Structures are given as C-alpha cells and as structure tokens.
PDB file of C-alpha atoms in Angstrom:
ATOM      1  CA  MET A   1       0.000   0.000   0.000  1.00 97.00           C
ATOM      2  CA  ARG A   2       1.097   3.576  -0.675  1.00 98.00           C
ATOM      3  CA  LEU A   3       0.072   6.858   0.940  1.00 98.00           C
ATOM      4  CA  LEU A   4       0.719  10.360  -0.434  1.00 99.00           C
ATOM      5  CA  ALA A   5       0.316  13.443   1.776  1.00 98.00           C
ATOM      6  CA  VAL A   6       0.173  16.767  -0.095  1.00 98.00           C
ATOM      7  CA  HIS A   7       1.143  19.894   1.848  1.00 98.00           C
ATOM      8  CA  ALA A   8       1.657  23.562   1.128  1.00 98.00           C
ATOM      9  CA  HIS A   9       4.876  24.434   2.992  1.00 97.00           C
ATOM     10  CA  PRO A  10       7.714  22.698   4.829  1.00 97.00           C
ATOM     11  CA  ASP A  11       6.492  22.137   8.424  1.00 97.00           C
ATOM     12  CA  ASP A  12       2.840  21.546   7.429  1.00 97.00           C
ATOM     13  CA  GLU A  13       3.505  17.814   7.146  1.00 98.00           C
ATOM     14  CA  SER A  14       4.676  17.711  10.765  1.00 97.00           C
ATOM     15  CA  SER A  15       1.735  19.610  12.259  1.00 95.00           C
ATOM     16  CA  LYS A  16      -0.923  17.802  10.212  1.00 97.00           C
ATOM     17  CA  GLY A  17      -1.029  14.034  10.116  1.00 97.00           C
ATOM     18  CA  ALA A  18       2.581  13.285  11.019  1.00 98.00           C
ATOM     19  CA  ALA A  19       1.742  10.598  13.578  1.00 98.00           C
ATOM     20  CA  THR A  20      -0.561   8.944  11.048  1.00 98.00           C
ATOM     21  CA  MET A  21       2.222   8.772   8.482  1.00 98.00           C
ATOM     22  CA  ALA A  22       4.679   7.303  10.986  1.00 98.00           C
ATOM     23  CA  HIS A  23       1.991   4.841  12.095  1.00 98.00           C
ATOM     24  CA  TYR A  24       1.530   3.523   8.575  1.00 98.00           C
ATOM     25  CA  VAL A  25       5.271   3.386   7.912  1.00 98.00           C
ATOM     26  CA  ARG A  26       5.489   1.006  10.886  1.00 98.00           C
ATOM     27  CA  GLN A  27       2.829  -1.133   9.196  1.00 97.00           C
ATOM     28  CA  GLY A  28       4.892  -1.412   6.023  1.00 98.00           C
ATOM     29  CA  VAL A  29       3.060   1.237   3.986  1.00 98.00           C
ATOM     30  CA  GLU A  30       5.145   3.327   1.587  1.00 98.00           C
ATOM     31  CA  VAL A  31       4.568   6.958   2.562  1.00 98.00           C
ATOM     32  CA  MET A  32       5.534  10.066   0.626  1.00 98.00           C
ATOM     33  CA  VAL A  33       5.099  13.767   1.356  1.00 98.00           C
ATOM     34  CA  ALA A  34       4.769  16.248  -1.500  1.00 98.00           C
ATOM     35  CA  THR A  35       5.447  19.878  -0.565  1.00 98.00           C
ATOM     36  CA  CYS A  36       4.042  22.376  -3.039  1.00 98.00           C
ATOM     37  CA  THR A  37       6.230  25.393  -2.149  1.00 98.00           C
ATOM     38  CA  GLY A  38       9.529  26.018  -0.451  1.00 97.00           C
ATOM     39  CA  GLY A  39       8.144  28.417   2.141  1.00 94.00           C
ATOM     40  CA  GLU A  40      10.161  31.207   0.528  1.00 95.00           C
ATOM     41  CA  ARG A  41       7.969  33.983   1.930  1.00 93.00           C
ATOM     42  CA  GLY A  42       7.881  32.612   5.444  1.00 92.00           C
ATOM     43  CA  SER A  43       9.578  34.222   8.395  1.00 92.00           C
ATOM     44  CA  ILE A  44      11.333  33.100  11.572  1.00 92.00           C
ATOM     45  CA  LEU A  45       8.543  32.130  13.975  1.00 92.00           C
ATOM     46  CA  ASN A  46      10.689  30.758  16.784  1.00 92.00           C
ATOM     47  CA  ALA A  47      12.198  33.651  18.748  1.00 92.00           C
ATOM     48  CA  GLU A  48      15.147  31.451  19.734  1.00 92.00           C
ATOM     49  CA  MET A  49      16.242  31.390  16.095  1.00 94.00           C
ATOM     50  CA  GLU A  50      16.234  35.137  15.587  1.00 93.00           C
ATOM     51  CA  GLY A  51      19.750  36.263  14.795  1.00 92.00           C
ATOM     52  CA  HIS A  52      20.826  32.738  13.839  1.00 92.00           C
ATOM     53  CA  PRO A  53      23.334  33.269  10.981  1.00 92.00           C
ATOM     54  CA  HIS A  54      21.951  30.612   8.640  1.00 93.00           C
ATOM     55  CA  ALA A  55      18.341  31.582   9.302  1.00 91.00           C
ATOM     56  CA  GLU A  56      19.041  35.267   8.714  1.00 93.00           C
ATOM     57  CA  ARG A  57      21.177  34.663   5.632  1.00 94.00           C
ATOM     58  CA  ASP A  58      19.197  31.907   3.881  1.00 95.00           C
ATOM     59  CA  LEU A  59      15.931  31.012   5.591  1.00 94.00           C
ATOM     60  CA  THR A  60      14.640  29.144   2.535  1.00 95.00           C
ATOM     61  CA  GLY A  61      17.760  26.978   2.392  1.00 96.00           C
ATOM     62  CA  LEU A  62      17.583  26.258   6.098  1.00 96.00           C
ATOM     63  CA  ARG A  63      13.942  25.265   5.796  1.00 96.00           C
ATOM     64  CA  ARG A  64      14.939  22.699   3.173  1.00 97.00           C
ATOM     65  CA  HIS A  65      17.362  21.182   5.687  1.00 97.00           C
ATOM     66  CA  GLU A  66      14.618  21.214   8.325  1.00 97.00           C
ATOM     67  CA  MET A  67      12.275  19.430   5.940  1.00 98.00           C
ATOM     68  CA  ALA A  68      14.864  16.730   5.301  1.00 98.00           C
ATOM     69  CA  GLN A  69      15.287  16.217   9.050  1.00 98.00           C
ATOM     70  CA  ALA A  70      11.528  15.959   9.566  1.00 98.00           C
ATOM     71  CA  ALA A  71      11.175  13.435   6.739  1.00 98.00           C
ATOM     72  CA  ALA A  72      13.967  11.362   8.289  1.00 98.00           C
ATOM     73  CA  ALA A  73      12.275  11.497  11.703  1.00 98.00           C
ATOM     74  CA  LEU A  74       9.046  10.173  10.191  1.00 98.00           C
ATOM     75  CA  ASP A  75      10.889   7.768   7.839  1.00 98.00           C
ATOM     76  CA  VAL A  76       8.951   9.026   4.813  1.00 98.00           C
ATOM     77  CA  ASP A  77      10.016   9.911   1.289  1.00 98.00           C
ATOM     78  CA  HIS A  78       9.741  13.539   0.261  1.00 98.00           C
ATOM     79  CA  ARG A  79       9.370  15.496  -2.974  1.00 98.00           C
ATOM     80  CA  TRP A  80       9.286  19.239  -3.684  1.00 98.00           C
ATOM     81  CA  LEU A  81       6.782  20.314  -6.340  1.00 98.00           C
ATOM     82  CA  GLY A  82       8.745  23.498  -7.010  1.00 96.00           C
ATOM     83  CA  PHE A  83       6.284  26.375  -6.682  1.00 98.00           C
ATOM     84  CA  MET A  84       6.884  29.761  -5.077  1.00 97.00           C
ATOM     85  CA  ASP A  85       5.289  30.525  -1.703  1.00 96.00           C
ATOM     86  CA  SER A  86       2.429  33.033  -2.003  1.00 96.00           C
ATOM     87  CA  GLY A  87       2.810  34.530   1.455  1.00 93.00           C
ATOM     88  CA  LEU A  88      -0.091  35.292   3.773  1.00 89.00           C
ATOM     89  CA  PRO A  89      -1.590  38.664   2.787  1.00 87.00           C
ATOM     90  CA  GLU A  90      -2.576  40.954   5.636  1.00 86.00           C
ATOM     91  CA  GLY A  91      -4.359  44.284   5.785  1.00 85.00           C
ATOM     92  CA  ASP A  92      -7.700  45.793   4.870  1.00 84.00           C
ATOM     93  CA  PRO A  93      -8.060  45.685   1.971  1.00 88.00           C
ATOM     94  CA  LEU A  94      -5.806  42.698   1.426  1.00 84.00           C
ATOM     95  CA  PRO A  95      -2.881  43.377  -0.923  1.00 90.00           C
ATOM     96  CA  PRO A  96      -2.578  41.445  -4.194  1.00 93.00           C
ATOM     97  CA  LEU A  97      -0.642  38.209  -4.172  1.00 94.00           C
ATOM     98  CA  PRO A  98       2.903  38.289  -5.588  1.00 94.00           C
ATOM     99  CA  TRP A  99       3.329  37.687  -9.297  1.00 95.00           C
ATOM    100  CA  GLY A 100       4.175  34.102 -10.180  1.00 95.00           C
ATOM    101  CA  CYS A 101       3.286  32.628  -6.812  1.00 97.00           C
ATOM    102  CA  PHE A 102       1.691  29.215  -6.338  1.00 98.00           C
ATOM    103  CA  ALA A 103      -1.793  30.500  -5.536  1.00 97.00           C
ATOM    104  CA  LEU A 104      -1.990  32.444  -8.810  1.00 97.00           C
ATOM    105  CA  GLN A 105      -1.052  29.557 -11.089  1.00 98.00           C
ATOM    106  CA  PRO A 106      -3.768  28.252 -13.442  1.00 98.00           C
ATOM    107  CA  LEU A 107      -5.103  24.972 -12.106  1.00 98.00           C
ATOM    108  CA  GLU A 108      -3.729  22.709 -14.834  1.00 97.00           C
ATOM    109  CA  ARG A 109      -0.263  24.230 -14.557  1.00 98.00           C
ATOM    110  CA  ALA A 110      -0.310  23.995 -10.762  1.00 98.00           C
ATOM    111  CA  ALA A 111      -1.614  20.419 -10.751  1.00 98.00           C
ATOM    112  CA  ALA A 112       0.670  19.003 -13.446  1.00 98.00           C
ATOM    113  CA  PRO A 113       3.666  18.202 -11.175  1.00 98.00           C
ATOM    114  CA  LEU A 114       1.369  16.472  -8.715  1.00 98.00           C
ATOM    115  CA  VAL A 115      -0.343  14.467 -11.461  1.00 98.00           C
ATOM    116  CA  ARG A 116       3.111  13.350 -12.626  1.00 98.00           C
ATOM    117  CA  LEU A 117       4.047  12.370  -9.079  1.00 98.00           C
ATOM    118  CA  VAL A 118       0.799  10.449  -8.534  1.00 98.00           C
ATOM    119  CA  ARG A 119       1.415   8.499 -11.723  1.00 98.00           C
ATOM    120  CA  ARG A 120       4.958   7.674 -10.662  1.00 98.00           C
ATOM    121  CA  PHE A 121       4.371   6.905  -6.981  1.00 98.00           C
ATOM    122  CA  ARG A 122       0.943   5.296  -7.543  1.00 98.00           C
ATOM    123  CA  PRO A 123      -0.649   6.034  -4.140  1.00 98.00           C
ATOM    124  CA  HIS A 124      -3.796   4.258  -3.028  1.00 98.00           C
ATOM    125  CA  VAL A 125      -4.662   7.089  -0.601  1.00 98.00           C
ATOM    126  CA  ILE A 126      -4.082  10.847  -0.829  1.00 98.00           C
ATOM    127  CA  LEU A 127      -4.209  13.194   2.179  1.00 98.00           C
ATOM    128  CA  THR A 128      -4.663  16.945   1.787  1.00 98.00           C
ATOM    129  CA  TYR A 129      -6.655  19.954   3.095  1.00 96.00           C
ATOM    130  CA  ASP A 130     -10.320  20.845   2.700  1.00 94.00           C
ATOM    131  CA  GLU A 131     -11.553  23.611   0.389  1.00 92.00           C
ATOM    132  CA  ASN A 132     -10.771  26.178   3.059  1.00 89.00           C
ATOM    133  CA  GLY A 133      -7.197  24.950   3.224  1.00 86.00           C
ATOM    134  CA  GLY A 134      -7.608  23.957   6.869  1.00 81.00           C
ATOM    135  CA  TYR A 135      -7.307  27.706   7.345  1.00 80.00           C
ATOM    136  CA  PRO A 136      -7.597  30.276   4.566  1.00 84.00           C
ATOM    137  CA  HIS A 137      -3.975  30.644   3.512  1.00 92.00           C
ATOM    138  CA  PRO A 138      -3.885  31.006  -0.293  1.00 96.00           C
ATOM    139  CA  ASP A 139      -1.269  28.250  -0.636  1.00 97.00           C
ATOM    140  CA  HIS A 140      -3.346  25.848   1.460  1.00 96.00           C
ATOM    141  CA  ILE A 141      -6.414  26.525  -0.659  1.00 96.00           C
ATOM    142  CA  GLN A 142      -4.409  25.969  -3.847  1.00 98.00           C
ATOM    143  CA  THR A 143      -2.990  22.766  -2.344  1.00 98.00           C
ATOM    144  CA  HIS A 144      -6.560  21.562  -1.924  1.00 97.00           C
ATOM    145  CA  ASN A 145      -7.309  22.496  -5.534  1.00 98.00           C
ATOM    146  CA  VAL A 146      -4.367  20.642  -7.034  1.00 98.00           C
ATOM    147  CA  SER A 147      -4.870  17.592  -4.802  1.00 98.00           C
ATOM    148  CA  VAL A 148      -8.496  17.190  -5.850  1.00 98.00           C
ATOM    149  CA  GLU A 149      -7.529  17.749  -9.485  1.00 98.00           C
ATOM    150  CA  ALA A 150      -4.785  15.116  -9.320  1.00 98.00           C
ATOM    151  CA  PHE A 151      -7.050  12.627  -7.541  1.00 98.00           C
ATOM    152  CA  ARG A 152      -9.676  12.978 -10.251  1.00 98.00           C
ATOM    153  CA  ALA A 153      -7.432  13.316 -13.302  1.00 98.00           C
ATOM    154  CA  ALA A 154      -4.379  11.108 -12.755  1.00 98.00           C
ATOM    155  CA  GLY A 155      -6.227   7.965 -13.821  1.00 98.00           C
ATOM    156  CA  ASP A 156      -7.665   9.490 -17.007  1.00 98.00           C
ATOM    157  CA  PRO A 157      -5.463   8.764 -20.050  1.00 97.00           C
ATOM    158  CA  GLU A 158      -7.078  11.669 -21.910  1.00 97.00           C
ATOM    159  CA  ARG A 159      -5.911  14.216 -19.353  1.00 98.00           C
ATOM    160  CA  TYR A 160      -2.389  15.478 -18.732  1.00 98.00           C
ATOM    161  CA  PRO A 161      -0.822  13.527 -21.622  1.00 97.00           C
ATOM    162  CA  GLY A 162       2.893  12.964 -21.444  1.00 97.00           C
ATOM    163  CA  LEU A 163       3.025  12.881 -17.635  1.00 98.00           C
ATOM    164  CA  GLY A 164       3.231   9.118 -17.204  1.00 97.00           C
ATOM    165  CA  GLU A 165       1.028   6.073 -17.222  1.00 98.00           C
ATOM    166  CA  PRO A 166      -2.397   6.729 -15.688  1.00 98.00           C
ATOM    167  CA  TRP A 167      -2.954   5.710 -12.067  1.00 98.00           C
ATOM    168  CA  THR A 168      -6.236   5.958 -10.158  1.00 98.00           C
ATOM    169  CA  PRO A 169      -5.981   6.606  -6.410  1.00 98.00           C
ATOM    170  CA  GLN A 170      -8.758   4.998  -4.403  1.00 98.00           C
ATOM    171  CA  LYS A 171      -9.446   7.416  -1.530  1.00 98.00           C
ATOM    172  CA  LEU A 172      -9.028  11.133  -0.851  1.00 98.00           C
ATOM    173  CA  TYR A 173      -9.007  12.501   2.705  1.00 98.00           C
ATOM    174  CA  TYR A 174      -9.020  15.970   4.221  1.00 98.00           C
ATOM    175  CA  ASP A 175      -6.939  16.492   7.339  1.00 96.00           C
ATOM    176  CA  ARG A 176      -8.654  17.803  10.511  1.00 94.00           C
ATOM    177  CA  ALA A 177      -5.617  18.398  12.710  1.00 90.00           C
ATOM    178  CA  PHE A 178      -6.990  21.710  13.967  1.00 86.00           C
ATOM    179  CA  ASN A 179     -10.541  20.591  14.632  1.00 88.00           C
ATOM    180  CA  LEU A 180     -12.463  22.257  17.435  1.00 87.00           C
ATOM    181  CA  GLU A 181     -13.357  19.045  19.274  1.00 91.00           C
ATOM    182  CA  ARG A 182      -9.704  18.115  19.748  1.00 93.00           C
ATOM    183  CA  PHE A 183      -8.729  21.539  21.051  1.00 91.00           C
ATOM    184  CA  VAL A 184     -11.642  21.533  23.527  1.00 93.00           C
ATOM    185  CA  ALA A 185     -10.670  18.085  24.816  1.00 95.00           C
ATOM    186  CA  LEU A 186      -7.023  19.070  25.301  1.00 94.00           C
ATOM    187  CA  HIS A 187      -7.992  22.411  26.869  1.00 94.00           C
ATOM    188  CA  GLU A 188     -10.283  20.735  29.399  1.00 94.00           C
ATOM    189  CA  ALA A 189      -7.677  18.076  30.205  1.00 94.00           C
ATOM    190  CA  LEU A 190      -5.097  20.736  31.032  1.00 94.00           C
ATOM    191  CA  GLU A 191      -7.484  22.764  33.173  1.00 93.00           C
ATOM    192  CA  GLU A 192      -8.655  19.663  35.076  1.00 94.00           C
ATOM    193  CA  ARG A 193      -5.033  19.054  36.053  1.00 93.00           C
ATOM    194  CA  GLY A 194      -4.462  22.663  37.110  1.00 93.00           C
ATOM    195  CA  LEU A 195      -2.228  23.354  34.123  1.00 89.00           C
ATOM    196  CA  GLN A 196      -2.299  26.438  31.947  1.00 88.00           C
ATOM    197  CA  SER A 197      -3.934  25.950  28.561  1.00 90.00           C
ATOM    198  CA  PRO A 198      -2.892  27.885  25.447  1.00 89.00           C
ATOM    199  CA  TYR A 199      -6.012  26.854  23.558  1.00 89.00           C
ATOM    200  CA  ALA A 200      -8.715  29.223  24.821  1.00 87.00           C
ATOM    201  CA  ALA A 201      -8.119  31.891  22.193  1.00 82.00           C
ATOM    202  CA  ARG A 202      -7.939  29.356  19.371  1.00 80.00           C
ATOM    203  CA  ILE A 203     -11.161  27.703  20.526  1.00 84.00           C
ATOM    204  CA  ALA A 204     -12.918  31.074  20.544  1.00 81.00           C
ATOM    205  CA  MET A 205     -11.548  31.786  17.069  1.00 74.00           C
ATOM    206  CA  LEU A 206     -12.740  28.461  15.696  1.00 73.00           C
ATOM    207  CA  GLN A 207     -16.196  29.023  17.162  1.00 72.00           C
ATOM    208  CA  GLU A 208     -16.562  32.331  15.347  1.00 68.00           C
ATOM    209  CA  SER A 209     -17.618  32.788  11.754  1.00 53.00           C
ATOM    210  CA  ASP A 210     -15.667  35.331   9.724  1.00 52.00           C
ATOM    211  CA  PRO A 211     -17.155  35.934   6.252  1.00 48.00           C
ATOM    212  CA  GLU A 212     -14.060  37.877   5.188  1.00 49.00           C
ATOM    213  CA  GLY A 213     -11.815  34.882   5.814  1.00 47.00           C
ATOM    214  CA  HIS A 214      -9.391  36.830   8.003  1.00 48.00           C
ATOM    215  CA  ARG A 215      -9.575  34.228  10.773  1.00 50.00           C
ATOM    216  CA  PRO A 216      -9.910  30.464  10.645  1.00 50.00           C
ATOM    217  CA  PRO A 217     -13.639  29.666  10.547  1.00 51.00           C
ATOM    218  CA  ALA A 218     -15.157  26.634  12.192  1.00 49.00           C
ATOM    219  CA  PRO A 219     -14.404  23.440  10.232  1.00 52.00           C
ATOM    220  CA  ARG A 220     -16.809  22.733   7.403  1.00 71.00           C
ATOM    221  CA  HIS A 221     -16.666  18.958   7.709  1.00 87.00           C
ATOM    222  CA  GLU A 222     -17.378  16.319  10.309  1.00 91.00           C
ATOM    223  CA  THR A 223     -14.792  13.681  11.116  1.00 95.00           C
ATOM    224  CA  THR A 224     -15.382  10.358   9.371  1.00 98.00           C
ATOM    225  CA  THR A 225     -12.095   8.630  10.156  1.00 98.00           C
ATOM    226  CA  LYS A 226     -10.027   8.426  13.333  1.00 98.00           C
ATOM    227  CA  VAL A 227      -6.604   6.832  13.033  1.00 98.00           C
ATOM    228  CA  ARG A 228      -5.399   5.651  16.437  1.00 98.00           C
ATOM    229  CA  CYS A 229      -1.666   6.386  16.579  1.00 98.00           C
ATOM    230  CA  PRO A 230      -0.469   7.311  20.106  1.00 97.00           C
ATOM    231  CA  ASP A 231       2.656   5.188  19.707  1.00 97.00           C
ATOM    232  CA  THR A 232       3.975   7.618  17.082  1.00 98.00           C
ATOM    233  CA  PHE A 233       3.148  10.915  18.813  1.00 97.00           C
ATOM    234  CA  ALA A 234       6.786  11.128  19.904  1.00 96.00           C
ATOM    235  CA  LEU A 235       7.922  10.838  16.275  1.00 98.00           C
ATOM    236  CA  ARG A 236       5.479  13.570  15.326  1.00 98.00           C
ATOM    237  CA  ASP A 237       6.984  15.807  18.005  1.00 97.00           C
ATOM    238  CA  GLU A 238      10.495  15.011  16.786  1.00 97.00           C
ATOM    239  CA  ALA A 239       9.473  16.023  13.262  1.00 98.00           C
ATOM    240  CA  LEU A 240       7.933  19.244  14.566  1.00 97.00           C
ATOM    241  CA  ARG A 241      11.105  20.132  16.449  1.00 97.00           C
ATOM    242  CA  SER A 242      13.063  19.637  13.239  1.00 97.00           C
ATOM    243  CA  HIS A 243      11.384  22.793  11.919  1.00 97.00           C
ATOM    244  CA  ARG A 244      13.195  24.927  14.457  1.00 96.00           C
ATOM    245  CA  THR A 245      12.754  28.210  12.565  1.00 96.00           C
ATOM    246  CA  GLN A 246       8.983  27.712  12.510  1.00 96.00           C
ATOM    247  CA  VAL A 247       8.064  25.839  15.697  1.00 95.00           C
ATOM    248  CA  ALA A 248       8.949  27.099  19.157  1.00 93.00           C
ATOM    249  CA  PRO A 249       9.822  24.302  21.606  1.00 89.00           C
ATOM    250  CA  ASP A 250       7.604  25.909  24.256  1.00 88.00           C
ATOM    251  CA  GLY A 251       4.746  26.667  21.859  1.00 88.00           C
ATOM    252  CA  MET A 252       1.203  25.410  21.436  1.00 87.00           C
ATOM    253  CA  PHE A 253       2.193  22.143  19.773  1.00 91.00           C
ATOM    254  CA  PHE A 254       3.995  20.995  22.912  1.00 92.00           C
ATOM    255  CA  ALA A 255       1.582  22.315  25.546  1.00 90.00           C
ATOM    256  CA  VAL A 256       0.207  18.812  26.116  1.00 91.00           C
ATOM    257  CA  SER A 257       2.622  15.936  26.574  1.00 92.00           C
ATOM    258  CA  ALA A 258       2.438  12.986  24.228  1.00 92.00           C
ATOM    259  CA  GLU A 259       1.455  10.849  27.224  1.00 94.00           C
ATOM    260  CA  LEU A 260      -1.517  13.043  28.119  1.00 95.00           C
ATOM    261  CA  GLN A 261      -2.605  13.303  24.505  1.00 95.00           C
ATOM    262  CA  SER A 262      -2.526   9.522  24.325  1.00 96.00           C
ATOM    263  CA  GLN A 263      -5.066   9.430  27.149  1.00 96.00           C
ATOM    264  CA  VAL A 264      -7.292  12.291  25.983  1.00 96.00           C
ATOM    265  CA  TRP A 265      -7.196  12.202  22.169  1.00 97.00           C
ATOM    266  CA  PRO A 266      -5.183   9.223  20.875  1.00 97.00           C
ATOM    267  CA  TRP A 267      -6.255   9.740  17.256  1.00 97.00           C
ATOM    268  CA  GLU A 268      -5.626  11.894  14.251  1.00 98.00           C
ATOM    269  CA  ASP A 269      -8.802  12.940  12.478  1.00 97.00           C
ATOM    270  CA  TYR A 270      -9.798  12.975   8.823  1.00 98.00           C
ATOM    271  CA  VAL A 271     -12.713  13.483   6.475  1.00 97.00           C
ATOM    272  CA  LEU A 272     -13.252  10.937   3.719  1.00 98.00           C
ATOM    273  CA  ALA A 273     -13.840  13.348   0.839  1.00 97.00           C
ATOM    274  CA  GLU A 274     -14.002  10.913  -2.083  1.00 98.00           C
ATOM    275  CA  SER A 275     -13.781   7.146  -2.346  1.00 98.00           C
ATOM    276  CA  ARG A 276     -13.773   4.749  -5.253  1.00 98.00           C
ATOM    277  CA  VAL A 277     -14.166   1.729  -2.959  1.00 97.00           C
ATOM    278  CA  PRO A 278     -17.007   0.825  -0.587  1.00 95.00           C
ATOM    279  CA  THR A 279     -16.336   1.519   3.075  1.00 94.00           C
ATOM    280  CA  ASP A 280     -18.402   1.801   6.232  1.00 95.00           C
ATOM    281  CA  LEU A 281     -18.308   5.019   8.245  1.00 96.00           C
ATOM    282  CA  PRO A 282     -16.979   5.804  10.750  1.00 97.00           C
ATOM    283  CA  GLU A 283     -13.581   4.373   9.819  1.00 97.00           C
ATOM    284  CA  HIS A 284     -10.408   3.701  11.765  1.00 97.00           C
ATOM    285  CA  ASP A 285      -8.125   2.916   8.827  1.00 98.00           C
ATOM    286  CA  LEU A 286      -7.352   5.088   5.786  1.00 98.00           C
ATOM    287  CA  PHE A 287      -7.001   1.924   3.717  1.00 98.00           C
ATOM    288  CA  ALA A 288     -10.356   0.434   4.722  1.00 97.00           C
ATOM    289  CA  GLY A 289     -12.026  -1.108   1.670  1.00 96.00           C
ATOM    290  CA  ILE A 290      -8.873  -1.132  -0.463  1.00 96.00           C
ATOM    291  CA  VAL A 291      -7.696  -4.537  -1.629  1.00 87.00           C
ATOM    292  CA  GLY A 292      -3.941  -4.748  -2.102  1.00 70.00           C
TER     293      GLY A 292
END
C-alpha cells in the first residue's frame, strides 16, 4: 500500500497528520510527502532562532534542511513540487498576491507536477486539506485544488498527456488536525489538572464565523475517520522540532505531553472526501475497503 500526503509548505507535514504517516510506515506502507512550495515567503517564527546566521542569511535553504530532518524522523520519502510561496496577505483591503506565486497559477499548470508524481508513486490514498485549506492561507487553498484535481485526473489517459502512465488513487481525505473538538478536549484536560492551557483563544476563534476569511472559521466537515496512533506521537513531536525556525519548543504544539494526549485524544482525524471503494463510516483505517 502507498500513501501520499500533499502539503503547502515545509512544516505543514509535521503539524498535520505526522503521527498517522509514521503509524503507517510502521505497518509497512510506503509513505511520501509532496510539498508544493519552499516556504520562501515565510519568516522566523521561533524567537530562539532570531539572529541565527543561517536563518538570517538563507531562511529558505535552512527550511529545506529542516524538511529533510523531519522526513527522516518520520521515515517518509519527500518530494518538492517546485512552486513559489504566495505569502499570507494581511491588511484591509488585502494586498494582491505576488506575481508568479503558487496560488496564482492556473489549475492545470499547478496540478501538473502532482499528477506526474501520482502516476509515478501510484498512491492508493491521498491526504490533503479541505476547500478552506484547513485555514484560509492562499497556498493551502491551492494545495486543496491541485490535490483534488490530481485525484480525479491522474487515472484518465485523456488528461495530462505525457506525464506518465495513468494511475487511479482509491481514496481522498481531508486532514482535521486543527478541529475544534480536539482543542476543547485538550484544553479541558489541562485545566482539570491545574495546568495552563494555550487553547482558549484558538477555541474562541474556531467558534466564530468570519465571512471575510481573516480568521480560521469553524471546520466545514465532520470527522469520518479516526486513526489511532499514540505510539507515534513522539515521532510527530520530533518532526515538529526539526522545523526549528517555525516551531517554538515551548509553543502550542507541545503544551500537552504525548502521554496526556494519548489518554485524551489518541487519534488523528480525517474526512473521507471521495472514495472509489465501498467503506463503512466511521472508519479507523485510511485503507479500509482497499484490496492490495
């Protein structure tokens, strides 16, 4: 079996579904991460790395090294799709996106490298973001667009000619790493133990509806699939720490120990968006219904 996870930037793979990928690697599944952009317009988000010579001189190059370390921690293969980060526009009104960036590419041009990769790697399952991108970053939304396009088109010999022999993936999932239910459960677990929770503001944000898309709205989908993977939470955390320019070691991702998470929320959550095989919901296995 083969699993392909499609992400927007280096570090997204470690904060969204990393334990699931490590879980399936342990079961003998071939797992690959495709990263659409190099995170070129990102910034240093970990205060401890401010002033670091490599980070200040060549943040994009350092992020490539971080991505390689994260992939090694998870024991997954990795491919860059080669597009330019679009950045996260801020302001009112929002400024235009930079010329040539990933989010502004026509769909067929943006999806072509992923279609080629799907035909070469031949995944049975593809993981990506929902139509809101998980949160409304233009690169995350475009990642959704190209993932859906590749899922639907890679098996059609009439589409994307010259990009390899057709291959039809069987299931497409949307990641729900930042779902409200999980944050509430972790928040309550911390408070019950007299520990400070960093999740209150995020919970309030997720409960609000923002028609302008300036804040993450409440998830649009309900969970269909819970993959139990507490034994690989530590590998997920190791992958997250690999992205040291982006992830602070005392930040939100590490507010709850892997041990406590294993007691409170020992799953990673997904939405079955499309399936070409019969399966009963709810699921506990991304490969349910697929015959090897």
